[in-house]
XYZ file of C-alpha atoms in Angstrom:
684
model
C -42.789 -36.115 -19.071
C -40.904 -34.277 -16.307
C -41.868 -37.041 -13.861
C -39.823 -39.555 -15.865
C -36.668 -37.397 -15.946
C -33.712 -37.681 -13.621
C -32.800 -34.707 -11.468
C -29.924 -33.670 -13.705
C -32.019 -33.872 -16.877
C -34.733 -31.870 -15.171
C -32.161 -29.348 -14.012
C -30.860 -28.967 -17.540
C -34.355 -28.437 -18.891
C -35.235 -25.823 -16.282
C -31.857 -24.154 -16.661
C -32.414 -23.814 -20.391
C -35.875 -22.464 -19.760
C -34.538 -19.937 -17.242
C -31.966 -18.673 -19.730
C -34.593 -18.370 -22.423
C -36.816 -16.378 -20.083
C -33.957 -14.253 -18.799
C -34.192 -15.616 -15.260
C -31.267 -16.105 -12.915
C -29.895 -19.639 -12.593
C -29.589 -19.100 -8.860
C -33.359 -19.198 -8.508
C -33.770 -22.479 -10.408
C -31.104 -24.878 -9.219
C -31.561 -24.454 -5.459
C -35.156 -25.589 -5.919
C -33.728 -28.918 -7.036
C -31.196 -29.090 -4.241
C -28.376 -28.496 -6.717
C -25.422 -26.104 -6.523
C -25.255 -23.120 -8.819
C -21.795 -24.362 -9.809
C -23.317 -27.460 -11.452
C -22.211 -26.602 -14.958
C -23.922 -23.191 -14.760
C -22.479 -20.028 -16.192
C -24.002 -16.618 -16.393
C -23.043 -14.130 -19.065
C -22.406 -10.445 -18.369
C -22.138 -7.876 -21.136
C -19.588 -5.073 -20.902
C -20.305 -2.381 -23.440
C -20.283 1.341 -24.064
C -22.723 1.069 -26.962
C -25.547 2.735 -25.020
C -23.423 5.363 -23.295
C -21.345 5.448 -20.137
C -21.951 5.828 -16.410
C -20.479 8.344 -14.004
C -16.939 9.718 -14.058
C -14.581 7.992 -11.609
C -12.958 10.351 -9.072
C -10.526 8.001 -7.348
C -9.623 5.959 -4.285
C -7.950 7.630 -1.340
C -6.793 7.612 2.248
C -7.387 9.991 5.127
C -4.689 11.322 7.430
C -6.343 12.870 10.423
C -9.655 12.743 12.103
C -7.459 11.963 15.028
C -3.685 12.186 14.596
C -3.561 8.887 12.734
C -0.204 9.562 11.005
C 1.460 10.761 14.206
C 4.214 8.134 14.411
C 4.967 8.021 10.678
C 7.049 11.182 10.754
C 9.367 9.654 13.360
C 10.465 6.738 11.157
C 14.087 6.811 10.073
C 15.035 6.445 6.439
C 14.781 4.386 4.331
C 11.725 2.946 6.084
C 9.717 6.150 6.078
C 10.143 6.544 2.330
C 9.290 2.901 1.785
C 6.006 3.318 3.638
C 5.206 6.399 1.588
C 5.991 4.522 -1.625
C 3.582 1.726 -0.685
C 0.898 4.351 -0.180
C 1.415 6.835 -2.999
C 3.883 5.695 -5.659
C 2.033 4.934 -8.902
C 2.102 1.322 -10.093
C 3.825 0.132 -6.943
C 1.433 -0.383 -4.027
C -1.857 1.260 -3.121
C -1.065 3.971 -5.697
C -3.660 6.242 -4.103
C -5.425 8.853 -6.202
C -6.591 10.972 -3.245
C -5.094 12.228 0.024
C -7.475 13.825 2.488
C -6.024 15.557 5.559
C -7.318 17.143 8.715
C -7.087 20.881 9.164
C -5.715 20.666 12.690
C -7.869 22.274 15.354
C -5.856 21.797 18.581
C -8.490 19.282 19.689
C -8.976 15.585 20.288
C -10.541 14.136 17.134
C -10.293 10.348 17.708
C -6.740 9.171 18.491
C -5.068 12.449 19.308
C -4.842 16.157 18.606
C -3.327 17.958 15.627
C -2.054 21.529 15.965
C -3.893 24.416 14.384
C -2.245 26.934 12.090
C -3.942 29.569 14.283
C -3.829 28.772 17.990
C -5.116 32.280 18.621
C -6.943 34.808 16.479
C -3.835 36.888 15.793
C -1.559 33.856 15.363
C -0.436 32.216 12.106
C 2.067 29.419 11.591
C 1.910 27.129 8.560
C 4.696 24.815 9.660
C 3.017 23.118 12.597
C 2.168 19.455 12.448
C 2.994 16.933 9.748
C 0.118 17.153 7.266
C 1.994 19.724 5.150
C 4.933 17.334 4.948
C 2.699 14.378 4.153
C 0.910 16.197 1.328
C 4.254 17.204 -0.200
C 5.546 13.642 0.025
C 2.386 12.345 -1.651
C 2.652 14.997 -4.357
C 6.315 14.168 -4.881
C 5.358 10.593 -5.737
C 2.159 11.346 -7.617
C 1.993 14.925 -8.958
C -1.620 14.318 -10.001
C -2.878 13.288 -6.564
C -6.089 15.012 -5.440
C -5.714 16.915 -2.148
C -8.714 17.348 0.154
C -8.971 19.097 3.522
C -11.566 18.969 6.283
C -11.656 20.550 9.752
C -12.863 18.118 12.398
C -12.418 20.642 15.203
C -11.464 24.268 15.732
C -9.498 26.378 18.220
C -11.728 27.802 20.935
C -11.568 31.365 19.618
C -13.424 30.333 16.450
C -16.469 29.357 18.517
C -16.346 32.524 20.642
C -16.803 30.536 23.829
C -19.269 28.004 22.422
C -18.583 24.408 21.455
C -19.932 25.024 17.971
C -18.073 26.574 15.031
C -20.980 27.914 12.946
C -22.556 30.620 15.123
C -20.026 33.000 13.546
C -19.736 31.506 10.040
C -17.707 34.408 8.663
C -14.973 33.684 11.240
C -15.070 29.957 10.504
C -14.928 30.497 6.731
C -11.980 32.889 7.061
C -10.155 30.390 9.295
C -10.558 27.543 6.761
C -9.692 29.698 3.758
C -6.597 30.972 5.556
C -5.349 27.364 5.846
C -5.892 26.768 2.116
C -4.079 30.001 1.230
C -1.197 29.015 3.531
C -0.925 25.624 1.863
C -0.277 27.368 -1.437
C 1.852 30.256 -0.191
C 4.175 28.298 2.079
C 4.146 24.789 0.582
C 3.035 25.223 -3.059
C 0.140 22.850 -2.427
C -3.107 23.297 -4.330
C -6.016 22.077 -2.232
C -8.716 20.954 -4.649
C -11.577 20.191 -2.253
C -12.600 21.294 1.221
C -15.225 19.567 3.318
C -17.865 21.219 5.466
C -18.842 18.916 8.312
C -22.193 20.064 9.642
C -25.568 18.623 10.546
C -27.257 22.025 10.605
C -30.718 22.222 9.111
C -29.728 25.692 8.012
C -26.618 25.367 5.893
C -25.753 29.047 5.570
C -22.037 28.486 6.310
C -21.624 26.698 2.968
C -22.578 29.570 0.600
C -20.547 31.896 2.816
C -17.530 29.606 2.477
C -18.039 29.597 -1.307
C -18.126 33.392 -1.295
C -14.990 33.613 0.871
C -13.099 31.157 -1.342
C -14.007 33.098 -4.481
C -13.129 36.447 -2.904
C -9.712 34.990 -1.993
C -8.951 33.856 -5.536
C -9.756 30.209 -4.800
C -12.506 29.706 -7.364
C -11.128 26.290 -8.320
C -11.468 24.876 -4.789
C -14.598 22.709 -4.660
C -16.834 22.147 -1.627
C -17.858 18.753 -0.228
C -20.969 18.788 1.956
C -21.910 17.749 4.405
C -18.900 15.439 4.534
C -20.863 13.507 7.117
C -24.417 12.347 6.343
C -26.686 12.328 3.290
C -29.238 14.374 5.192
C -30.097 17.154 5.704
C -27.876 18.537 2.972
C -29.448 16.471 0.173
C -32.970 17.773 0.710
C -31.675 21.305 1.185
C -29.779 21.122 -2.115
C -33.014 20.313 -3.928
C -34.810 23.254 -2.311
C -32.099 25.919 -2.156
C -30.550 27.048 -5.482
C -27.878 29.137 -3.732
C -26.749 26.164 -1.675
C -26.803 23.953 -4.761
C -24.518 26.363 -6.600
C -22.058 26.283 -3.689
C -21.802 22.489 -3.276
C -19.919 20.367 -5.801
C -19.819 16.971 -4.061
C -22.152 15.277 -1.601
C -19.922 13.390 0.808
C -21.219 10.683 3.120
C -19.389 8.822 5.886
C -19.784 5.044 6.148
C -22.756 4.872 3.747
C -22.917 1.070 3.699
C -22.536 1.153 -0.127
C -25.918 2.848 -0.599
C -26.963 6.404 -1.319
C -30.453 7.924 -1.202
C -32.800 8.734 -4.078
C -32.740 12.434 -3.297
C -28.939 12.452 -3.616
C -29.221 11.094 -7.142
C -31.787 13.756 -7.993
C -29.297 16.520 -7.195
C -27.062 15.323 -10.055
C -24.058 16.086 -7.863
C -21.018 13.885 -7.527
C -21.582 11.346 -4.742
C -18.589 10.269 -2.672
C -17.974 8.011 0.254
C -15.788 10.698 1.740
C -14.900 8.596 4.806
C -15.223 4.820 4.855
C -13.686 1.510 5.993
C -12.417 2.252 9.558
C -11.926 -1.488 10.036
C -9.128 -3.545 11.595
C -6.756 -4.287 8.736
C -6.580 -8.061 9.007
C -7.943 -10.119 6.114
C -11.569 -9.521 7.081
C -10.725 -5.828 6.881
C -9.228 -6.438 3.464
C -12.440 -8.190 2.458
C -14.513 -5.258 3.714
C -12.414 -2.892 1.601
C -12.679 -5.118 -1.493
C -16.462 -5.294 -1.244
C -17.107 -1.601 -0.676
C -14.671 -0.383 -3.346
C -16.847 -2.081 -5.954
C -20.258 -1.844 -4.366
C -20.083 1.820 -3.404
C -20.575 2.402 -7.123
C -22.701 -0.623 -7.982
C -25.218 0.101 -5.212
C -24.791 3.804 -4.568
C -23.180 5.374 -7.667
C -20.435 6.806 -5.461
C -17.430 7.677 -7.601
C -14.799 8.078 -4.879
C -14.072 6.129 -1.702
C -11.684 7.399 0.978
C -10.355 5.144 3.729
C -10.162 6.215 7.333
C -7.425 5.969 7.829
C -4.490 6.178 5.483
C -1.937 4.393 7.650
C -2.288 3.054 11.189
C 0.571 5.080 12.618
C -0.556 5.731 16.186
C -0.112 3.773 19.395
C -1.887 0.436 19.016
C -3.690 0.723 22.361
C -5.462 3.895 21.308
C -9.004 3.546 19.908
C -9.453 1.951 16.468
C -6.087 0.217 16.486
C -4.831 -0.828 13.055
C -7.678 0.696 11.091
C -5.382 1.944 8.316
C -4.592 0.561 4.885
C -1.254 -0.569 6.343
C 0.423 -0.527 9.751
C 3.398 1.638 10.763
C 3.302 1.973 14.552
C 6.956 1.338 15.528
C 9.278 4.155 14.440
C 11.715 3.102 17.179
C 12.222 -0.303 15.491
C 11.580 0.640 11.855
C 9.103 -2.213 11.523
C 6.000 -1.766 9.375
C 3.500 -4.188 7.822
C 2.012 -4.005 4.329
C -1.498 -5.278 5.058
C -3.996 -6.789 2.617
C -5.935 -3.512 1.992
C -2.876 -2.114 0.206
C -3.101 -4.812 -2.469
C -6.877 -4.727 -2.630
C -6.574 -1.007 -3.370
C -4.058 -1.749 -6.122
C -6.635 -3.850 -7.987
C -8.416 -0.591 -8.819
C -5.887 2.207 -8.485
C -3.088 0.730 -10.590
C -5.415 0.246 -13.576
C -7.617 3.342 -13.472
C -7.233 7.070 -12.954
C -9.596 9.875 -11.955
C -11.287 10.963 -15.150
C -11.939 7.422 -16.331
C -15.618 6.543 -16.638
C -17.659 3.656 -15.300
C -19.591 1.641 -17.845
C -23.325 1.482 -17.350
C -22.981 -2.297 -17.455
C -21.866 -2.912 -13.888
C -23.666 -4.932 -11.260
C -23.972 -7.967 -9.037
C -22.979 -11.510 -9.945
C -25.790 -14.059 -9.816
C -23.862 -16.201 -7.341
C -23.003 -13.182 -5.197
C -20.291 -10.570 -5.448
C -20.014 -7.694 -7.883
C -18.202 -6.350 -10.905
C -17.370 -2.889 -12.183
C -15.810 -1.820 -15.469
C -14.148 1.480 -16.347
C -12.660 2.993 -19.483
C -10.395 5.914 -20.268
C -12.359 6.631 -23.454
C -9.293 5.767 -25.527
C -9.898 2.046 -25.879
C -8.566 0.927 -22.493
C -10.760 -1.164 -20.228
C -10.399 -2.306 -16.601
C -12.773 -4.785 -14.964
C -12.669 -5.443 -11.195
C -14.563 -8.442 -9.787
C -15.043 -9.372 -6.121
C -16.721 -12.382 -4.531
C -16.328 -11.546 -0.857
C -18.576 -13.536 1.460
C -20.551 -11.912 4.250
C -18.514 -13.049 7.262
C -15.232 -12.278 5.522
C -16.113 -8.710 4.491
C -17.775 -7.162 7.548
C -16.858 -3.519 8.062
C -16.926 -1.823 11.446
C -20.016 0.131 10.364
C -22.836 0.120 9.382
C -24.320 -3.329 10.148
C -24.057 -5.642 7.153
C -27.329 -7.359 6.110
C -27.096 -11.096 5.318
C -26.223 -12.237 1.808
C -24.845 -15.363 0.168
C -21.912 -15.876 -2.166
C -21.144 -19.208 -3.835
C -18.577 -20.481 -6.317
C -19.719 -19.729 -9.834
C -18.728 -19.569 -13.475
C -18.993 -16.218 -15.227
C -18.672 -15.273 -18.880
C -17.948 -11.664 -19.748
C -18.874 -10.544 -23.257
C -17.143 -7.398 -24.483
C -19.149 -5.357 -26.950
C -19.214 -1.865 -28.379
C -15.761 -0.337 -28.735
C -14.305 -3.171 -26.616
C -15.408 -5.990 -28.941
C -12.033 -6.115 -30.675
C -9.912 -6.557 -27.528
C -7.945 -9.783 -27.940
C -6.116 -10.039 -24.607
C -6.421 -8.798 -21.026
C -3.841 -8.692 -18.251
C -4.983 -10.562 -15.151
C -4.309 -9.878 -11.457
C -5.803 -11.952 -8.671
C -6.090 -11.909 -4.871
C -7.336 -14.977 -3.015
C -8.334 -14.831 0.638
C -7.973 -18.222 2.299
C -9.455 -18.013 5.761
C -9.047 -21.726 6.448
C -5.398 -22.246 5.621
C -4.368 -18.659 6.453
C -2.281 -18.801 3.269
C -3.863 -16.054 1.243
C -2.219 -14.623 -1.852
C -2.584 -10.995 -2.867
C -2.165 -9.150 -6.130
C -0.631 -11.982 -8.154
C -0.089 -11.502 -11.861
C -1.534 -14.412 -13.814
C -1.206 -15.509 -17.435
C -2.912 -12.995 -19.738
C -6.473 -13.896 -20.690
C -7.079 -14.559 -24.389
C -10.497 -13.545 -25.669
C -12.525 -15.443 -28.229
C -15.147 -13.433 -30.077
C -14.773 -10.771 -27.428
C -15.563 -12.996 -24.454
C -13.857 -14.883 -21.660
C -15.077 -17.261 -18.978
C -13.641 -17.815 -15.539
C -14.360 -19.875 -12.470
C -14.922 -17.633 -9.483
C -14.406 -19.053 -6.017
C -15.539 -17.396 -2.824
C -13.446 -14.540 -1.401
C -11.528 -13.561 -4.517
C -10.704 -10.306 -6.277
C -9.781 -10.158 -9.970
C -8.669 -7.342 -12.221
C -8.826 -7.787 -15.991
C -7.264 -4.881 -17.827
C -5.757 -3.726 -21.093
C -3.074 -1.870 -19.136
C 0.269 -3.714 -18.824
C 1.715 -1.385 -16.178
C 0.758 -3.082 -12.896
C 3.465 -3.949 -10.397
C 3.567 -5.505 -6.947
C 6.186 -3.300 -5.356
C 8.716 -4.799 -2.978
C 11.452 -3.709 -0.606
C 13.762 -5.775 1.585
C 11.986 -6.815 4.760
C 11.936 -4.037 7.371
C 13.532 -4.631 10.780
C 11.669 -6.981 13.102
C 9.063 -5.679 15.499
C 10.429 -4.510 18.859
C 9.043 -2.995 22.047
C 9.472 0.679 22.832
C 12.923 1.217 24.408
C 12.927 0.722 28.175
C 15.406 3.571 28.566
C 14.320 6.767 26.833
C 15.546 10.359 27.059
C 14.763 13.605 25.264
C 16.196 17.029 26.096
C 14.320 18.658 23.166
C 17.498 20.438 22.064
C 16.675 20.620 18.367
C 17.543 23.999 16.855
C 15.521 23.612 13.633
C 13.057 20.784 14.271
C 11.527 19.249 11.134
C 8.177 18.917 12.934
C 6.591 20.951 15.683
C 6.045 17.946 17.996
C 8.756 15.955 19.739
C 9.296 12.367 18.546
C 6.942 9.706 19.900
C 4.889 12.064 22.075
C 1.224 11.630 21.141
C -0.864 14.612 22.251
C -4.306 13.578 23.506
C -5.651 16.876 24.822
C -3.794 20.106 24.188
C -0.774 20.571 21.922
C 2.858 20.162 23.011
C 5.324 21.903 20.687
C 9.038 22.593 20.495
C 9.746 25.976 22.047
C 12.648 28.398 22.368
C 12.454 29.525 25.991
C 13.059 33.269 26.224
C 11.891 33.669 29.836
C 14.664 31.597 31.412
C 17.214 30.639 28.748
C 19.892 29.184 31.081
C 20.155 25.422 30.601
C 16.590 25.276 29.256
C 16.919 27.062 25.913
C 14.887 24.460 24.021
C 11.837 22.961 25.700
C 8.512 21.287 24.967
C 5.610 23.651 25.651
C 1.865 23.110 26.020
C 0.387 25.976 24.015
C -3.433 25.651 24.001
C -4.950 28.090 26.494
C -8.653 27.754 25.671
C -10.856 24.683 25.307
C -11.164 23.900 21.588
C -14.382 23.385 19.663
C -14.406 19.603 19.550
C -16.862 16.880 18.563
C -15.558 14.054 20.789
C -14.991 13.947 24.537
C -11.658 15.490 25.480
C -10.427 16.204 29.002
C -10.303 19.285 31.202
C -6.562 18.670 31.526
C -4.022 18.541 28.711
C -2.003 15.349 28.278
C 0.548 13.812 25.917
C 1.398 10.112 26.177
C 4.526 8.222 25.188
C 6.054 4.763 25.409
C 4.638 1.290 25.808
C 1.178 0.517 27.113
C 2.626 -2.574 28.820
C 4.983 -0.535 30.986
C 4.350 -1.503 34.627
C 7.333 -0.593 36.853
C 9.202 2.546 35.877
C 10.793 5.817 36.900
C 9.942 9.037 35.068
C 11.906 12.244 35.524
C 11.194 15.632 33.971
C 11.960 19.317 34.489
C 8.766 21.399 34.590
C 8.023 25.128 34.336
C 4.604 26.616 35.101
C 3.531 29.887 33.481
C 0.215 30.462 35.267
C 0.702 32.185 38.612
C -1.202 30.552 41.499
C -3.634 28.679 39.180
C -0.963 26.750 37.277
C -0.269 23.046 37.593
C 1.615 20.306 35.760
C 2.017 16.556 36.088
C 4.043 13.567 35.040
C 2.290 10.211 34.978
C 2.771 6.462 34.696
C 0.474 3.559 33.792
C -1.892 5.817 31.838
C -4.445 3.364 30.515
C -6.587 5.365 28.062
C -6.229 7.917 25.325
C -8.020 9.144 22.240
C -11.687 9.869 22.603
C -11.666 7.959 25.915
C -8.970 10.168 27.459
C -11.354 11.914 29.870
C -11.686 8.668 31.856
C -7.948 7.861 31.844
C -6.538 6.298 35.006
C -2.937 5.826 36.108
C -0.545 7.397 38.608
C -0.502 11.180 38.221
C 2.038 13.257 40.169
C 0.949 16.917 40.144
C 2.777 20.017 41.366
C 1.010 23.358 41.519
C 1.957 27.029 41.392
C 0.301 27.614 44.779
C 2.994 25.540 46.512
C 1.155 22.212 46.816
C 1.306 18.770 45.254
C -1.155 15.944 44.721
C -0.985 12.316 43.609
C -4.098 10.953 41.941
C -5.228 7.683 40.408
C -6.984 9.448 37.527
C -6.481 12.279 35.071
C -9.574 14.057 36.392
C -7.880 14.270 39.794
C -10.824 12.860 41.742
C -9.145 9.859 43.388
C -6.402 11.286 45.602
C -3.615 8.981 46.780
C -1.459 11.623 48.516
C -1.238 15.395 48.845
C 0.603 18.118 50.739
C 2.930 21.121 50.547
C 5.620 21.275 47.840
C 6.864 24.858 47.741
C 6.571 24.916 43.937
C 5.917 28.210 42.174
C 5.332 29.506 38.649
C 8.251 30.872 36.621
C 10.835 28.596 38.130
C 12.148 25.219 37.010
C 11.454 22.159 39.147
C 12.601 18.573 38.650
C 9.915 16.008 39.411
C 10.426 12.260 39.520
C 7.873 9.446 39.801
C 8.712 5.809 40.599
C 6.111 3.029 40.431
C 6.988 -0.504 41.554
C 4.280 -3.099 41.972
C 1.521 -1.612 44.134
C 3.563 1.316 45.425
C 4.473 4.707 44.026
C 6.847 7.390 45.308
C 7.793 10.874 44.169
C 10.717 13.244 44.380
C 10.953 17.001 43.921
C 14.282 18.590 43.013
C 16.125 15.425 44.043
C 14.491 15.039 47.474
C 11.729 12.601 48.469
C 8.357 14.366 48.618
C 6.012 11.405 49.186
C 6.402 7.652 49.529
C 4.535 4.385 49.083
C 1.193 5.557 47.792
C -0.832 2.397 47.124
C -1.727 1.833 43.469
C -3.972 -1.169 42.785
C -5.004 -0.338 39.226
C -4.185 0.040 36.422
C -1.430 -2.536 36.188
C 0.315 -0.932 33.203
C 0.116 1.953 30.756
C 1.934 4.780 28.994
C 4.075 7.504 30.527
C 2.686 11.020 30.153
C 3.128 14.724 30.790
C 0.416 17.361 31.046
C -1.131 20.379 32.674
C -3.900 21.102 35.174
C -5.967 23.026 32.608
C -5.569 24.634 29.203
C -2.530 26.694 30.170
C 1.006 27.461 29.111
C 3.675 25.234 30.650
C 7.070 23.869 29.646
C 8.830 20.511 29.976
C 12.482 19.604 29.570
C 14.908 16.720 30.098
C 12.253 14.021 29.970
C 13.537 10.534 30.860
C 12.060 7.080 31.480
C 13.592 3.873 32.800
C 10.937 1.168 32.563
C 10.271 -2.508 33.127
C 7.537 -4.532 31.448
C-alpha cells in the first residue's frame, strides 16, 4: 500500500507513526528528503507535577582576571553611570545577578595588573584599585547582587620566593581573608563567595581557608573550588569528607556546557564560574545565548559568569572586546551596548537567584534548547534559543558539529502552571545575512489555549515567555561618537585626594604605578606617580622582568614623550620612557618599541625591546638615584632621538620596527621609582 502513496501521504503516515511511538520527527522526515518544517510540530511539556530541578543561582560578569575594567573608572559622568546601569540596574539592561572581582595581586593576569591590598607583609590599604568602587556601584543599583572574589595572583611575599602560593597555605589563607574583612570594614561589602584556584592533587589549602574564614567570623562566606577545572577537586570531594565539608560550589572555567558524572555525585552546586571570553560581535552574542541555556540543560550548572564584565581596556591588548559590552574610550565618552547585554536580559530580567529550574528542560528536536524556571509562587519564565553552530561559536572549548533548522514547537503547561492564560513575550533575532538583527523586542502577549501555545522558531532566535510584566529595554541618549586618544596629552599627577590609586588612562602591565605624595624631595614634585612593586609577584601568566605601564593609542607612530623621573635604587636603579610599544597583557615580555633608559650608575641605553637585548645606542648620562631628571624621546619615521634635562643625549638611532604602538613608562626591575609631568605630542 505504501508503494502507491505519494511522498507527502507517506510522510504523513510515518509522521503519525513516529508520534504514536514517541519518536522524533527529525529522524523520519529527512529519510524522505523532506524538511522538518513541513507541517511538523513537536510538543514539549512544562510542569512541576513531578518535582523541580536545581535552584538557579544567577548570571554574572567578572571584573578582573586581568584589569578588564581599567578604563571604566576614567569615564566622565553621565556616561560612566549609564554604563553601570546597563550592567547592573534591574529591569533595564543586563540586570546582572552576580559580580565577581579579582583580589588584586600586583601581577599580570591577562590584560594588566591590579594592585594588592598588601604590597608587603606589613602593609594594608583597602582603597587601592577600582574593584571596591565597582562593587559598591553594583550594590547601589542592585542591593541583592551576589559578590564573589577570586585571587588570580599574589604579591611575591605570599609565595616566600616561589612562584606558587600554596606552599605556605596559612599565609595565603590569611591574605585572602584579610581582603574579605577589609571589604566589610572599609566598604560595607559582604563577600558571599571566594574562589580557590588550584590544580593541586592535595587540596589542603581549602579546609585551611574554611577554618580561617570561620575563625574570623566569616562563617557565611562560601568557598568555590577549584574555580578552574572539574578535576582533581571533584574526585577528591568524593573521597575526602573534610574537603567536602569545606567546599560549597564546584566551579569550572569554560566547561563547554557539560559537567562530569562525578561532579553530579557530589551533590554540590555546579557553576560555570568563568565562561564566554568571546569577541562581543553577534557571533559572541550567539555563543552567550547558547551557553546560558545549555550550561543547565547539558551540565546542570546553575550559574554562569562571563569573562569579562565590560571590555574596558585598550583594544589592542589580548582578548579585545571580550566583555558583555564595550567601554574602551573614556577620553571620548563613547561606549557600545553589544548584543550580549540583551541576550543576558532574556534571563536576568525575568528570573532571580532562588528561582528553581523545572525538571522539564531540554533540547528542541530541530536543534536549540529551552529552559523553564519558577519562583514557586506561580510565576514562570521560559527561555528558548535556536542558535546555529557557526553563529554561536565560543572562543573555547571547540564546538562539536550540530544542526539547527526552522521548526514549530508547542509548549504545554501543566501542573501548577496549567491555569496560566497569558505570557509576556520578548524576542531577539540574529540576522547574519542582512546585518539587521533586532534584540530584546517586546512582542504581543501570547494567549494560551488549554494551557498551551505554539510558535514558529526560525534559526538564530532567542525567546522569553514569562508571567512577569516588568521587563524593560533601557535606553539613554546616544553617547558621544568614537574618537582617537588625544594627540596632545599631559598629566602632572597633582591630585590631592585621588578617587583611584592609578592615574587616568595608564594601564599597568607589569608592576603597579600609584599616586604618591613625595616626601623625599617635595619641591615641585609633591605629587608623583610611583612604581611600588619591589618583588616579583606570584603569577600564572608570563609577565616581564621589567615593570611597564602603557598609555595612549596603539596607532601612534611619530611622537615626542617627555617625563620627569626619579630613581630610588642606588647604582642598580633604572627607568625608561618608551614609544611604539607593540604588546601588552600576557604577551608583554616580548614587547618591542623604542625604549629610552637612564640608570642610577650614570649610563643610558636605547633598546628596541622591553627586555633590553637589542641595543640601538648607549653611553654615559651622569644620571643618579635620588635626583630628578627630565627625559625626552622623539621618534619620527625610522629615526629616534633623546634628550636629558633639555640637552641632546643621543640622535638618529635607526628604528625599523615596530611602526606604531603605545607610549609607556617603566623601571629596569621590580624597584621603587617615581614619574612626574608626563606629556605626549603624537602623530598617527
